[in-house]
CSV table of C-alpha atoms in Angstrom, one decimal:
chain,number,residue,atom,x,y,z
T,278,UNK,CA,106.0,143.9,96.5
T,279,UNK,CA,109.7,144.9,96.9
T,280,UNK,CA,109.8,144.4,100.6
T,281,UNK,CA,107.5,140.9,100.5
T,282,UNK,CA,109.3,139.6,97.7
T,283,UNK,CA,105.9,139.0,95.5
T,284,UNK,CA,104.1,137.5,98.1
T,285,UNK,CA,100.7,138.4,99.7
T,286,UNK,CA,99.6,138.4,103.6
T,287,UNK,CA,99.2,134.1,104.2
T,288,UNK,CA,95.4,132.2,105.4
T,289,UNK,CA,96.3,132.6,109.0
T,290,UNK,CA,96.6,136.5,108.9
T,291,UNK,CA,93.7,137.2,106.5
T,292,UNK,CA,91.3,134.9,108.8
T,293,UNK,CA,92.9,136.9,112.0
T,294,UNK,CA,91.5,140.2,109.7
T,295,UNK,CA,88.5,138.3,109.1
T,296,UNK,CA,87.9,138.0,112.8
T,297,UNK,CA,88.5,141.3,113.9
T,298,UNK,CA,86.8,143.0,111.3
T,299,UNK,CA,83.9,140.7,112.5
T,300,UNK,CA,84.1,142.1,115.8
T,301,UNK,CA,84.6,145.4,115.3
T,302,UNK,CA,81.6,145.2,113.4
T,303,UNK,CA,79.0,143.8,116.0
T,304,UNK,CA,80.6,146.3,118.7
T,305,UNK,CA,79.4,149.3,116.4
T,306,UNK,CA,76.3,147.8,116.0
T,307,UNK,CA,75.4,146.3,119.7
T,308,UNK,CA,76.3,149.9,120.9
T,309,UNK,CA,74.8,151.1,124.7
T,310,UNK,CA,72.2,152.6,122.9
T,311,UNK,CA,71.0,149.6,121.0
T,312,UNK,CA,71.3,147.5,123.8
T,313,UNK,CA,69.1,150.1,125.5
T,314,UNK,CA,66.6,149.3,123.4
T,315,UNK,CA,66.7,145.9,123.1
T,316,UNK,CA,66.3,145.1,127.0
T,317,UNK,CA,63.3,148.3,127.3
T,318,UNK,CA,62.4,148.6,123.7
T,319,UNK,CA,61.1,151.9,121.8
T,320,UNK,CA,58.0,154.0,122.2
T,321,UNK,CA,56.9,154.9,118.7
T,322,UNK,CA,53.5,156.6,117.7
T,323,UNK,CA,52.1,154.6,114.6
T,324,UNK,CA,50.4,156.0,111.8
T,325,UNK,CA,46.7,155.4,113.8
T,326,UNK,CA,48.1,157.8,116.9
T,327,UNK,CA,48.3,154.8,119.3
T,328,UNK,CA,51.6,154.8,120.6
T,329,UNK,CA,53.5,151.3,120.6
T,330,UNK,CA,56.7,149.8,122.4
T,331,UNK,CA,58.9,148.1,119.7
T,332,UNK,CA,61.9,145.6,120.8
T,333,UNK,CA,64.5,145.8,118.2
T,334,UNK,CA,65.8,142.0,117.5
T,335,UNK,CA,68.8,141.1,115.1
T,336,UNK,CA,68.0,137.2,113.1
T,337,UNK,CA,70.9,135.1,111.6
T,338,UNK,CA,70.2,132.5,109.2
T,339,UNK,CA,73.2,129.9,109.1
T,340,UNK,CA,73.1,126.8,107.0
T,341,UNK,CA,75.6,123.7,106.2
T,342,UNK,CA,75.9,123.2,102.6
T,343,UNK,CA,76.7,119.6,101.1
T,344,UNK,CA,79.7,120.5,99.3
T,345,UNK,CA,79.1,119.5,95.8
């Protein structure tokens, strides 16, 4: 507080946090391994002994609200 003078970090540096955290998010989670699996999927043996190829697949919902 001494060394800002009271003030906090402004928008424009938080949203550039906001966007790298973002990013650095999605890169842990699209790793080589993932990706791997994605393009060839997974052989897993199910519960009946039949074994199945699985492809891994990440959904996003996004939606516009009317602001009120």
């Amino acid at each position: 507080m001494e060394h800002t003078g009271g003030k906090g970090p402004n928008g424009a540096f938080m949203a550039h946090c906001h966007r790298e955290m973002y990013h650095a998010q999605w890169s842990v989670i699209l790793d080589d391994e993932f990706l791997e699996a994605y393009q060839h999927g997974i052989v897993i043996e199910c519960c009946d002994g039949i074994r199945r190829r699985f492809y891994p697949r990440i959904f996003t919902h996004s939606a516009d609200y009317k602001e009120k």
